Tab-separated table of C-alpha atoms and ligand atoms in Angstrom:
chain	number	residue	atom	x	y	z
C	1	UNK	CA	85.405	63.561	139.972
C	2	UNK	CA	88.584	64.559	138.087
C	3	UNK	CA	91.946	62.901	138.370
C	4	UNK	CA	94.175	65.134	140.459
C	5	UNK	CA	97.527	65.755	138.762
C	6	UNK	CA	100.264	65.281	141.351
C	7	UNK	CA	102.887	67.918	140.528
C	8	UNK	CA	105.051	66.838	143.440
C	9	UNK	CA	105.273	63.266	142.150
C	10	UNK	CA	105.948	64.313	138.532
C	11	UNK	CA	108.600	66.817	139.649
C	12	UNK	CA	110.227	64.209	141.901
C	13	UNK	CA	110.532	61.889	138.887
C	14	UNK	CA	112.052	64.645	136.708
C	15	UNK	CA	114.554	65.482	139.474
C	16	UNK	CA	115.401	61.819	140.008
C	17	UNK	CA	116.224	61.412	136.287
C	18	UNK	CA	118.436	64.513	136.522
C	19	UNK	CA	120.108	63.213	139.689
C	20	UNK	CA	121.015	59.945	137.980
C	21	UNK	CA	122.458	61.748	134.957
C	22	UNK	CA	124.391	64.149	137.199
C	23	UNK	CA	125.821	61.213	139.134
C	24	UNK	CA	127.083	59.653	135.901
C	25	UNK	CA	128.664	62.956	134.822
C	26	UNK	CA	130.359	63.250	138.214
C	27	UNK	CA	131.951	59.835	137.656
C	28	UNK	CA	133.562	61.399	134.556
C	29	UNK	CA	134.770	64.335	136.660
C	30	UNK	CA	132.070	66.715	135.381
C	31	UNK	CA	130.398	68.984	137.938
C	32	UNK	CA	127.371	71.182	137.324
C	33	UNK	CA	126.925	74.644	138.833
C	34	UNK	CA	123.980	77.042	139.109
C	35	UNK	CA	124.481	80.629	140.293
C	36	UNK	CA	121.435	82.231	141.905
C	37	UNK	CA	121.486	85.984	142.453
C	38	UNK	CA	119.054	87.704	144.790
C	39	UNK	CA	118.985	91.450	145.398
C	40	UNK	CA	117.206	92.874	148.444
C	41	UNK	CA	114.974	91.334	151.084
C	42	UNK	CA	111.733	90.325	149.348
C	43	UNK	CA	110.438	87.469	151.581
C	44	UNK	CA	108.787	85.513	148.744
C	45	UNK	CA	111.966	85.711	146.653
C	46	UNK	CA	113.990	84.457	149.594
C	47	UNK	CA	111.746	81.390	149.866
C	48	UNK	CA	111.987	80.738	146.098
C	49	UNK	CA	115.775	81.045	146.167
C	50	UNK	CA	116.028	78.685	149.139
C	51	UNK	CA	113.877	76.146	147.259
C	52	UNK	CA	116.170	76.435	144.231
C	53	UNK	CA	119.208	75.789	146.421
C	54	UNK	CA	117.475	72.759	147.955
C	55	UNK	CA	116.646	71.384	144.501
C	56	UNK	CA	120.307	71.781	143.456
C	57	UNK	CA	121.285	69.749	146.485
C	58	UNK	CA	118.713	67.048	145.633
C	59	UNK	CA	119.974	66.567	142.078
C	60	UNK	CA	123.678	66.951	142.946
C	61	UNK	CA	124.442	70.388	141.429
C	62	UNK	CA	126.718	72.941	143.060
C	63	UNK	CA	124.741	76.071	143.864
C	64	UNK	CA	126.368	79.454	144.254
C	65	UNK	CA	124.184	81.992	145.990
C	66	UNK	CA	124.859	85.715	145.716
C	67	UNK	CA	122.694	87.736	148.120
C	68	UNK	CA	123.200	91.412	147.385
C	69	UNK	CA	121.874	94.368	149.408
C	70	UNK	CA	118.791	96.317	148.316
C	71	UNK	CA	120.903	99.361	147.389
C	72	UNK	CA	123.063	97.434	144.872
C	73	UNK	CA	123.636	99.574	141.757
C	74	UNK	CA	123.073	98.474	138.165
C	75	UNK	CA	126.811	98.716	137.599
C	76	UNK	CA	127.550	96.395	140.528
C	77	UNK	CA	124.942	93.841	139.455
C	78	UNK	CA	126.173	93.893	135.844
C	79	UNK	CA	129.735	93.380	137.106
C	80	UNK	CA	128.575	90.261	138.967
C	81	UNK	CA	126.695	88.968	135.898
C	82	UNK	CA	129.821	89.521	133.811
C	83	UNK	CA	131.941	87.620	136.357
C	84	UNK	CA	129.459	84.706	136.344
C	85	UNK	CA	129.304	84.712	132.529
C	86	UNK	CA	133.060	84.132	132.527
C	87	UNK	CA	133.145	81.633	135.403
C	88	UNK	CA	133.685	78.107	134.107
C	89	UNK	CA	132.208	76.532	137.238
C	90	UNK	CA	128.899	78.292	136.531
C	91	UNK	CA	126.756	76.573	133.886
C	92	UNK	CA	123.537	78.454	134.609
C	93	UNK	CA	122.751	81.925	135.954
C	94	UNK	CA	119.435	82.915	137.497
C	95	UNK	CA	118.754	86.451	138.700
C	96	UNK	CA	115.693	86.258	140.919
C	97	UNK	CA	112.892	88.638	139.885
C	98	UNK	CA	111.439	91.037	140.758
C	99	UNK	CA	114.497	93.217	141.244
C	100	UNK	CA	114.284	96.352	143.412
C	101	UNK	CA	112.599	99.224	141.540
C	102	UNK	CA	115.791	101.134	140.717
C	103	UNK	CA	117.102	98.171	138.704
C	104	UNK	CA	115.840	97.348	135.209
C	105	UNK	CA	115.099	93.608	134.806
C	106	UNK	CA	115.576	93.828	131.028
C	107	UNK	CA	119.056	95.362	131.198
C	108	UNK	CA	120.228	92.687	133.600
C	109	UNK	CA	118.667	89.745	131.725
C	110	UNK	CA	120.010	90.970	128.387
C	111	UNK	CA	123.520	90.813	129.842
C	112	UNK	CA	123.329	87.158	130.895
C	113	UNK	CA	124.970	84.963	128.257
C	114	UNK	CA	122.090	83.236	126.393
C	115	UNK	CA	123.788	79.854	126.878
C	116	UNK	CA	123.743	80.370	130.662
C	117	UNK	CA	120.218	81.865	130.753
C	118	UNK	CA	118.465	78.911	132.389
C	119	UNK	CA	115.290	80.968	132.898
C	120	UNK	CA	115.036	81.352	129.085
C	121	UNK	CA	114.225	85.046	129.538
C	122	UNK	CA	116.954	86.430	127.232
C	123	UNK	CA	115.551	87.656	123.867
C	124	UNK	CA	117.739	85.144	122.006
C	125	UNK	CA	116.154	82.286	123.931
C	126	UNK	CA	112.672	83.775	123.561
C	127	UNK	CA	113.255	83.929	119.786
C	128	UNK	CA	114.439	80.320	119.712
C	129	UNK	CA	111.246	79.235	121.440
C	130	UNK	CA	109.229	80.969	118.689
C	131	UNK	CA	110.946	78.929	115.974
C	132	UNK	CA	110.905	75.690	117.978
C	133	UNK	CA	114.700	75.364	118.093
C	134	UNK	CA	115.251	76.086	121.707
C	135	UNK	CA	118.083	75.391	124.081
C	136	UNK	CA	116.007	76.114	127.151
C	137	UNK	CA	112.298	76.290	127.734
C	138	UNK	CA	110.886	78.789	130.202
C	139	UNK	CA	110.470	76.776	133.383
C	140	UNK	CA	106.777	77.218	134.159
C	141	UNK	CA	105.399	76.517	130.644
C	142	UNK	CA	107.780	73.561	130.307
C	143	UNK	CA	106.503	72.247	133.649
C	144	UNK	CA	102.911	72.596	132.431
C	145	UNK	CA	103.777	70.566	129.322
C	146	UNK	CA	105.206	67.788	131.513
C	147	UNK	CA	102.032	67.763	133.599
C	148	UNK	CA	99.831	67.513	130.497
C	149	UNK	CA	102.071	64.685	129.242
C	150	UNK	CA	101.676	62.882	132.571
C	151	UNK	CA	97.912	62.626	131.952
C	152	UNK	CA	98.500	60.753	128.682
C	153	UNK	CA	96.494	63.405	126.815
C	154	UNK	CA	97.375	63.880	123.147
C	155	UNK	CA	97.739	67.623	122.397
C	156	UNK	CA	97.654	67.426	118.579
C	157	UNK	CA	94.359	68.727	117.214
C	158	UNK	CA	92.967	69.652	120.625
C	159	UNK	CA	91.463	73.001	121.509
C	160	UNK	CA	94.005	74.542	123.879
C	161	UNK	CA	93.109	77.764	125.675
C	162	UNK	CA	95.688	79.775	127.606
C	163	UNK	CA	94.400	82.573	129.818
C	164	UNK	CA	97.134	85.165	130.330
C	165	UNK	CA	99.651	86.659	127.895
C	166	UNK	CA	102.726	87.340	130.002
C	167	UNK	CA	106.157	86.958	128.431
C	168	UNK	CA	107.092	84.440	131.113
C	169	UNK	CA	104.041	82.144	131.020
C	170	UNK	CA	101.143	82.866	128.649
C	171	UNK	CA	102.979	83.597	125.401
C	172	UNK	CA	105.603	80.824	125.606
C	173	UNK	CA	102.916	78.411	126.869
C	174	UNK	CA	100.850	79.047	123.748
C	175	UNK	CA	103.919	78.484	121.593
C	176	UNK	CA	104.770	75.138	123.247
C	177	UNK	CA	101.203	73.908	122.785
C	178	UNK	CA	101.316	75.058	119.153
C	179	UNK	CA	104.595	73.176	118.596
C	180	UNK	CA	102.705	70.051	119.692
C	181	UNK	CA	100.017	70.840	117.096
C	182	UNK	CA	97.364	72.086	119.497
C	183	UNK	CA	94.813	74.579	118.163
C	184	UNK	CA	95.676	77.423	120.478
C	185	UNK	CA	93.733	80.453	121.694
C	186	UNK	CA	95.259	83.057	124.010
C	187	UNK	CA	92.756	84.907	126.196
C	188	UNK	CA	93.353	88.060	128.223
C	189	UNK	CA	91.561	90.885	130.014
C	190	UNK	CA	89.977	92.179	126.786
C	191	UNK	CA	88.703	88.792	125.586
C	192	UNK	CA	84.979	88.831	124.860
C	193	UNK	CA	82.947	86.024	126.409
C	194	UNK	CA	85.807	84.291	128.179
C	195	UNK	CA	83.398	81.705	129.547
C	196	UNK	CA	82.381	80.564	126.072
C	197	UNK	CA	85.971	80.326	124.807
C	198	UNK	CA	87.104	78.400	127.892
C	199	UNK	CA	84.159	76.033	127.840
C	200	UNK	CA	85.323	74.782	124.422
C	201	UNK	CA	88.848	74.011	125.672
C	202	UNK	CA	90.037	70.412	125.826
C	203	UNK	CA	93.137	71.749	127.582
C	204	UNK	CA	92.850	74.912	129.676
C	205	UNK	CA	95.913	76.635	131.162
C	206	UNK	CA	95.096	79.476	133.543
C	207	UNK	CA	97.814	82.028	134.363
C	208	UNK	CA	96.063	85.191	135.451
C	209	UNK	CA	97.017	85.803	139.078
C	210	UNK	CA	93.476	86.307	140.414
C	211	UNK	CA	92.101	83.942	143.071
C	212	UNK	CA	89.488	81.420	141.895
C	213	UNK	CA	88.274	83.396	138.844
C	214	UNK	CA	87.617	80.194	136.868
C	215	UNK	CA	84.740	78.076	138.131
C	216	UNK	CA	82.951	75.017	136.734
C	217	UNK	CA	80.936	77.147	134.274
C	218	UNK	CA	84.161	77.822	132.353
C	219	UNK	CA	85.155	74.167	132.101
C	220	UNK	CA	84.320	71.640	129.412
C	221	UNK	CA	83.329	68.240	130.809
C	222	UNK	CA	86.453	66.062	130.942
C	223	UNK	CA	88.953	68.877	130.159
C	224	UNK	CA	92.555	68.977	131.359
C	225	UNK	CA	92.755	72.029	133.642
C	226	UNK	CA	96.162	73.401	134.622
C	227	UNK	CA	96.285	76.177	137.216
C	228	UNK	CA	99.440	78.304	137.171
C	229	UNK	CA	98.036	80.783	139.725
C	230	UNK	CA	99.518	81.163	143.189
C	231	UNK	CA	97.101	83.451	145.003
C	232	UNK	CA	95.576	84.042	148.431
C	233	UNK	CA	91.835	83.653	149.034
C	234	UNK	CA	89.695	85.922	151.236
C	235	UNK	CA	91.011	84.105	154.337
C	236	UNK	CA	94.645	84.467	153.301
C	237	UNK	CA	94.847	80.780	152.345
C	238	UNK	CA	96.991	79.775	149.358
C	239	UNK	CA	94.846	79.054	146.278
C	240	UNK	CA	94.989	79.149	142.504
C	241	UNK	CA	93.209	81.028	139.714
C	242	UNK	CA	90.873	78.042	139.400
C	243	UNK	CA	88.144	77.297	141.916
C	244	UNK	CA	89.385	73.768	142.538
C	245	UNK	CA	86.381	72.578	144.557
C	246	UNK	CA	83.842	73.451	141.854
C	247	UNK	CA	85.999	72.425	138.857
C	248	UNK	CA	87.228	69.080	140.177
C	249	UNK	CA	83.771	67.587	139.622
C	250	UNK	CA	83.724	68.498	135.936
C	251	UNK	CA	87.338	68.364	134.720
C	252	UNK	CA	88.973	65.141	133.533
C	253	UNK	CA	92.314	66.125	135.076
C	254	UNK	CA	93.100	69.097	137.297
C	255	UNK	CA	96.141	70.474	139.143
C	256	UNK	CA	95.848	71.464	142.807
C	257	UNK	CA	97.408	74.609	144.309
C	258	UNK	CA	99.765	74.086	146.013
C	259	UNK	CA	101.263	70.841	144.703
C	260	UNK	CA	100.558	71.261	140.993
C	261	UNK	CA	102.562	73.549	138.712
C	262	UNK	CA	104.725	75.077	141.492
C	263	UNK	CA	107.036	72.087	142.083
C	264	UNK	CA	107.428	71.619	138.315
C	265	UNK	CA	108.916	75.075	137.756
C	266	UNK	CA	111.964	74.272	139.866
C	267	UNK	CA	112.321	70.782	138.372
C	268	UNK	CA	112.446	72.340	134.891
C	269	UNK	CA	115.032	74.861	136.084
C	270	UNK	CA	117.184	71.895	137.076
C	271	UNK	CA	116.586	70.363	133.633
C	272	UNK	CA	117.671	73.597	131.907
C	273	UNK	CA	120.780	73.760	134.087
C	274	UNK	CA	121.698	70.189	133.117
C	275	UNK	CA	121.187	71.096	129.428
C	276	UNK	CA	123.328	74.244	129.879
C	277	UNK	CA	126.086	72.193	131.490
C	278	UNK	CA	126.011	69.584	128.724
C	279	UNK	CA	126.216	72.302	126.042
C	280	UNK	CA	128.964	74.094	127.971
C	281	UNK	CA	130.983	70.892	128.306
C	282	UNK	CA	130.518	69.976	124.643
C	283	UNK	CA	128.313	66.952	125.404
C	284	UNK	CA	125.340	68.243	123.434
C	285	UNK	CA	126.104	69.173	119.854
C	286	UNK	CA	122.724	70.602	119.036
C	287	UNK	CA	119.886	72.125	120.994
C	288	UNK	CA	116.805	69.902	121.345
C	289	UNK	CA	114.022	70.521	118.872
C	290	UNK	CA	110.368	70.803	119.675
C	291	UNK	CA	108.862	70.172	116.264
C	292	UNK	CA	107.180	66.803	115.955
C	293	UNK	CA	106.288	67.102	112.282
C	294	UNK	CA	108.257	69.829	110.555
C	295	UNK	CA	107.827	68.179	107.141
C	296	UNK	CA	104.066	68.078	107.373
C	297	UNK	CA	103.930	71.692	108.523
C	298	UNK	CA	106.258	72.902	105.799
C	299	UNK	CA	104.079	71.223	103.187
C	300	UNK	CA	100.998	72.919	104.650
C	301	UNK	CA	102.745	76.298	104.623
C	302	UNK	CA	103.565	75.834	100.937
C	303	UNK	CA	99.905	75.182	100.191
C	304	UNK	CA	99.027	78.360	102.078
C	305	UNK	CA	101.622	80.382	100.146
C	306	UNK	CA	100.406	79.196	96.752
C	307	UNK	CA	96.702	79.748	97.287
R	1	LIG	N1	110.551	85.160	140.244
R	1	LIG	C1	109.429	84.391	140.291
R	1	LIG	N2	109.546	83.338	139.445
R	1	LIG	C2	110.776	83.461	138.860
R	1	LIG	C3	111.472	82.683	137.902
R	1	LIG	O1	110.987	81.667	137.386
R	1	LIG	N3	112.716	83.131	137.550
R	1	LIG	C4	113.261	84.263	138.072
R	1	LIG	N4	114.479	84.628	137.656
R	1	LIG	N5	112.621	85.011	138.966
R	1	LIG	C5	111.395	84.609	139.363
């Protein structure tokens, strides 16, 4: 029987650390603000936005919610983004996705100042993640990394398999595992013999969006299995991409759905907002780095170049 990774407990700890730091900043007269913009009436988005507001309250941030009608034009939304970019009280800006069909996510995201882009969706932030010199990490992959860390599992040298290649989860997830010296494989819908690739994974991150497609046959005995999926089963019950009941017998560690990755995403959003505020207020000279052994890697690259 696997150890169940308690995402709620890990996220509570991350938020508590942030709350303590925020409290100290408040004593110096520094307040932190997150603006959350929602356009239209998507029920799931409304729940997510409410949870983000609640998390702000928990850690002591000011949250500024902008709920705009479905028929909001691109011009109107860009005007709001511009206003928030210039607003000193706003350290982080999050525009909840998906936007209504007539609005282009990319245009809106590209107009958020990279230093306020706490989702890490802006191309500048995506590029920084590639080179390991990031200001913000995308919230879900960063949450997954915290969960892996909570198991005490060393990533360096391990076979890490990520199923899914989205810009928001799969690709940055692979990059974060690579920065920790994992040997990383990204699988997707065209991957041949997915079962074989997965069954060699010491760490398996599943982000597909299909209910219970990964069962025990895909899992290596003792593997760390992280389920990013948030799906509904045939009875409409919330479940993940991983068949938890079958895999929990074989995995070493496994996340449940709900209560695994989900709570971590919001905790990492709070962490990014704190980082944004510290950069904004001049308390953080340099962005954090995610390269444990740059020297060793540079030496290896030189060998590769000369042979
Ligand atoms: N919609 C679902 N998840 C997210 C997220 O992490 N950020 C934004 N901006 N929208 C979302």
